[in-house]
Tab-separated table of C-alpha atoms in Angstrom:
chain	number	residue	atom	x	y	z
G	1	MET	CA	56.027	-74.022	-26.407
G	2	LYS	CA	56.204	-73.507	-22.640
G	3	LEU	CA	59.183	-72.951	-20.826
G	4	ASP	CA	59.425	-73.778	-17.030
G	5	PRO	CA	59.539	-70.313	-14.994
G	6	PHE	CA	62.788	-71.116	-13.349
G	7	TYR	CA	65.558	-71.172	-15.733
G	8	LEU	CA	68.977	-71.916	-14.075
G	9	ILE	CA	72.053	-71.122	-15.874
G	10	VAL	CA	75.467	-72.750	-14.613
G	11	ASP	CA	79.055	-73.170	-15.913
G	12	SER	CA	79.638	-76.877	-15.406
G	13	ALA	CA	77.903	-80.226	-15.259
G	14	ALA	CA	78.849	-80.480	-11.738
G	15	TRP	CA	76.252	-77.821	-10.883
G	16	ILE	CA	73.711	-79.895	-12.698
G	17	GLU	CA	74.667	-83.030	-10.798
G	18	ARG	CA	74.325	-81.137	-7.607
G	19	LEU	CA	71.011	-79.291	-8.152
G	20	ALA	CA	68.916	-81.425	-10.611
G	21	PRO	CA	67.934	-83.889	-7.910
G	22	LEU	CA	66.058	-80.986	-6.280
G	23	GLY	CA	63.612	-80.824	-8.809
G	24	LEU	CA	65.034	-78.645	-11.809
G	25	ARG	CA	63.255	-78.688	-15.092
G	26	LEU	CA	65.267	-76.296	-17.158
G	27	VAL	CA	68.997	-75.531	-17.196
G	28	GLN	CA	71.441	-73.815	-19.428
G	29	LEU	CA	75.032	-75.143	-19.555
G	30	ARG	CA	77.182	-71.982	-20.382
G	31	ILE	CA	80.837	-72.569	-20.624
G	32	LYS	CA	82.984	-69.677	-22.235
G	33	ALA	CA	86.554	-71.050	-22.001
G	34	MET	CA	87.389	-74.509	-22.722
G	35	ASP	CA	88.920	-76.786	-25.178
G	36	GLU	CA	86.667	-79.007	-27.612
G	37	ALA	CA	87.408	-82.172	-25.668
G	38	GLY	CA	86.493	-80.749	-22.326
G	39	LEU	CA	83.373	-79.031	-23.785
G	40	ARG	CA	82.122	-82.275	-25.487
G	41	ALA	CA	82.796	-84.056	-22.158
G	42	GLU	CA	80.851	-81.594	-20.178
G	43	ILE	CA	77.661	-81.484	-22.550
G	44	ARG	CA	77.671	-85.217	-22.651
G	45	LYS	CA	77.654	-85.532	-18.893
G	46	ALA	CA	74.926	-82.579	-18.665
G	47	LYS	CA	72.810	-84.441	-21.235
G	48	ALA	CA	72.895	-87.595	-19.345
G	49	LEU	CA	72.201	-86.040	-16.094
G	50	CYS	CA	69.247	-84.085	-17.419
G	51	ALA	CA	67.988	-87.117	-18.961
G	52	GLU	CA	67.908	-88.755	-15.883
G	53	HIS	CA	66.300	-86.107	-13.967
G	54	GLN	CA	63.610	-85.091	-16.608
G	55	CYS	CA	65.196	-81.665	-17.036
G	56	GLN	CA	65.440	-79.709	-20.218
G	57	LEU	CA	69.100	-78.956	-21.222
G	58	ILE	CA	69.926	-76.022	-23.373
G	59	VAL	CA	73.483	-75.609	-24.525
G	60	ASN	CA	74.865	-72.108	-24.733
G	61	ASP	CA	76.935	-71.182	-27.841
G	62	HIS	CA	78.196	-74.354	-28.857
G	63	TRP	CA	75.750	-75.223	-31.503
G	64	GLN	CA	77.863	-77.680	-33.579
G	65	LEU	CA	79.012	-79.747	-30.405
G	66	ALA	CA	75.320	-79.722	-29.333
G	67	ILE	CA	74.118	-81.150	-32.578
G	68	GLU	CA	76.879	-83.708	-32.552
G	69	GLU	CA	76.091	-84.744	-29.043
G	70	GLY	CA	72.378	-85.262	-29.860
G	71	CYS	CA	71.049	-82.054	-27.888
G	72	ASP	CA	67.743	-80.596	-28.641
G	73	PHE	CA	68.108	-76.952	-27.525
G	74	VAL	CA	70.775	-74.309	-27.939
G	75	HIS	CA	70.880	-70.660	-26.815
G	76	LEU	CA	72.800	-67.907	-28.774
G	77	GLY	CA	74.026	-64.594	-27.985
G	78	GLN	CA	73.680	-61.806	-30.749
G	79	GLU	CA	77.459	-62.374	-31.810
G	80	ASP	CA	77.066	-66.116	-32.006
G	81	LEU	CA	73.906	-65.661	-34.070
G	82	GLN	CA	75.859	-64.008	-36.896
G	83	THR	CA	78.110	-66.936	-37.415
G	84	ALA	CA	75.911	-69.904	-36.445
G	85	ASP	CA	74.208	-71.986	-39.161
G	86	LEU	CA	70.656	-71.725	-38.241
G	87	LEU	CA	69.565	-74.174	-41.120
G	88	ALA	CA	71.806	-76.701	-39.465
G	89	VAL	CA	70.484	-76.068	-36.164
G	90	ARG	CA	66.831	-76.430	-37.344
G	91	ALA	CA	67.808	-79.543	-39.642
G	92	ALA	CA	68.851	-81.248	-36.444
G	93	GLY	CA	65.596	-80.517	-34.970
G	94	MET	CA	66.934	-78.352	-32.327
G	95	ARG	CA	64.840	-75.577	-30.588
G	96	LEU	CA	66.553	-71.994	-30.423
G	97	GLY	CA	66.673	-69.319	-27.745
G	98	LEU	CA	68.271	-65.961	-28.324
G	99	SER	CA	69.400	-63.108	-26.191
G	100	THR	CA	68.453	-59.351	-26.642
G	101	HIS	CA	69.428	-56.274	-25.054
G	102	ASP	CA	68.123	-53.535	-27.289
G	103	HIS	CA	65.503	-52.851	-30.091
G	104	ALA	CA	68.129	-53.821	-32.941
G	105	GLU	CA	68.826	-56.993	-31.337
G	106	LEU	CA	65.096	-57.721	-30.808
G	107	GLU	CA	64.551	-57.156	-34.484
G	108	THR	CA	67.418	-59.530	-35.452
G	109	ALA	CA	65.931	-62.234	-33.155
G	110	ILE	CA	62.475	-61.924	-34.320
G	111	THR	CA	63.678	-62.505	-37.970
G	112	ALA	CA	65.551	-65.590	-36.846
G	113	LYS	CA	62.205	-67.158	-35.599
G	114	PRO	CA	63.350	-68.618	-32.273
G	115	ASP	CA	61.604	-70.562	-29.864
G	116	TYR	CA	62.234	-68.164	-26.828
G	117	ILE	CA	63.695	-64.786	-26.648
G	118	ALA	CA	65.472	-63.473	-23.475
G	119	LEU	CA	65.763	-59.848	-22.283
G	120	GLY	CA	68.367	-58.550	-20.186
G	121	PRO	CA	69.642	-57.249	-17.732
G	122	VAL	CA	66.494	-56.584	-15.964
G	123	TYR	CA	68.134	-55.419	-12.790
G	124	PRO	CA	71.864	-54.529	-12.308
G	125	THR	CA	74.034	-57.692	-12.355
G	126	ILE	CA	77.350	-58.646	-11.236
G	127	LEU	CA	77.564	-61.603	-13.480
G	128	LYS	CA	79.513	-59.584	-16.298
G	129	LYS	CA	80.097	-56.100	-17.291
G	130	MET	CA	77.177	-54.917	-19.552
G	131	LYS	CA	77.135	-51.904	-21.897
G	132	TRP	CA	73.304	-51.869	-21.491
G	133	ALA	CA	71.676	-50.130	-18.527
G	134	PRO	CA	69.122	-52.370	-16.660
G	135	GLN	CA	66.268	-52.700	-18.669
G	136	GLY	CA	63.478	-52.485	-15.889
G	137	LEU	CA	59.977	-53.993	-15.734
G	138	GLU	CA	58.560	-51.751	-18.378
G	139	ARG	CA	60.628	-53.071	-20.951
G	140	ILE	CA	59.717	-56.585	-20.358
G	141	GLY	CA	56.040	-55.629	-21.084
G	142	GLU	CA	57.228	-54.027	-24.200
G	143	TRP	CA	59.154	-56.945	-25.488
G	144	LYS	CA	56.231	-59.496	-24.405
G	145	ARG	CA	53.959	-57.426	-26.608
G	146	ARG	CA	56.313	-57.652	-29.494
G	147	VAL	CA	57.476	-61.359	-29.017
G	148	ALA	CA	54.070	-63.070	-28.059
G	149	PRO	CA	53.176	-65.845	-28.417
G	150	ILE	CA	57.107	-66.703	-28.082
G	151	PRO	CA	58.015	-67.187	-24.480
G	152	LEU	CA	60.179	-64.233	-23.143
G	153	VAL	CA	62.910	-64.976	-20.487
G	154	ALA	CA	63.997	-62.135	-18.205
G	155	ILE	CA	67.528	-62.312	-16.955
G	156	GLY	CA	69.865	-59.940	-14.875
G	157	GLY	CA	69.811	-59.447	-11.017
G	158	LEU	CA	66.949	-61.741	-10.431
G	159	ASN	CA	66.186	-63.014	-6.955
G	160	PRO	CA	63.024	-64.727	-5.347
G	161	ASP	CA	61.677	-61.270	-4.082
G	162	ARG	CA	61.674	-59.998	-7.483
G	163	LEU	CA	59.826	-62.795	-9.286
G	164	ASP	CA	56.330	-61.550	-8.696
G	165	ASN	CA	57.083	-58.162	-10.392
G	166	VAL	CA	58.831	-59.930	-13.246
G	167	PHE	CA	56.183	-62.340	-13.973
G	168	ALA	CA	53.637	-59.583	-13.666
G	169	ALA	CA	55.363	-57.572	-15.992
G	170	GLY	CA	55.152	-60.187	-18.947
G	171	ALA	CA	58.046	-62.660	-18.383
G	172	ASP	CA	57.373	-66.427	-19.105
G	173	SER	CA	60.624	-67.574	-17.397
G	174	ALA	CA	63.169	-66.014	-15.122
G	175	ALA	CA	66.831	-66.974	-15.534
G	176	VAL	CA	69.339	-66.895	-12.747
G	177	VAL	CA	72.878	-67.527	-12.266
G	178	THR	CA	74.694	-65.855	-9.227
G	179	ASP	CA	71.704	-65.567	-6.951
G	180	ILE	CA	72.279	-69.317	-6.747
G	181	THR	CA	75.853	-70.278	-7.786
G	182	LEU	CA	77.224	-67.653	-5.208
G	183	ASN	CA	74.551	-68.306	-2.524
G	184	ALA	CA	76.256	-69.692	0.680
G	185	ASP	CA	73.554	-72.672	0.409
G	186	PRO	CA	72.898	-73.238	-3.505
G	187	GLU	CA	70.671	-76.203	-2.661
G	188	ALA	CA	68.334	-74.252	-0.235
G	189	ARG	CA	68.161	-71.235	-2.740
G	190	THR	CA	67.299	-73.544	-5.359
G	191	ARG	CA	64.513	-74.896	-3.379
G	192	GLU	CA	63.309	-71.746	-2.543
G	193	TRP	CA	63.404	-70.723	-6.430
G	194	ILE	CA	61.383	-73.935	-7.294
G	195	ALA	CA	58.809	-72.983	-4.665
G	196	ARG	CA	58.442	-69.482	-5.644
G	197	THR	CA	57.998	-70.172	-9.208
G	198	GLU	CA	55.523	-72.989	-8.664
G	199	ARG	CA	52.396	-70.887	-9.290
G	200	TRP	CA	53.628	-70.072	-12.812
G	201	ARG	CA	54.390	-73.631	-13.788
């Protein structure tokens, strides 16, 4: 499986509606605190928008709703992996991405046979408080040697100027949140990410 090298993560379908027309090919909907009805509505809207713009939607965490809404890709963190029914996920024909932050989590992820593995944070990140220190570029190479041919997603503190080094180290896709969502001009920044990742597409 090949992932688009530009992996946007957003917390609402409104972001997808705003940025997908610019040429997004891969986006994760990550919503942490919302009631089930609201989540279902967001997933449903995001799925329709992604279908309209030929963009791959990945639903974070909420695998049951993703199955019920007919989505085809889910991403789980390590805590969610412990309680998720992977047999149900696979039976629904869904692809699976998993987060990793250390060697123990990598072993757990490999055992689950996901469709991609994410490593983070590569650089310091303001998105959330992390108990893990920045992984650095060498860790990307180490992870890639372990997981190949499974795609490796790098996440954490990424911006366009860091992409060359991240891909040279072995990442297949670069995930981004705040560099776009907190940017003064998210549309312009999205276009820049699309342009800067074009040669790995």
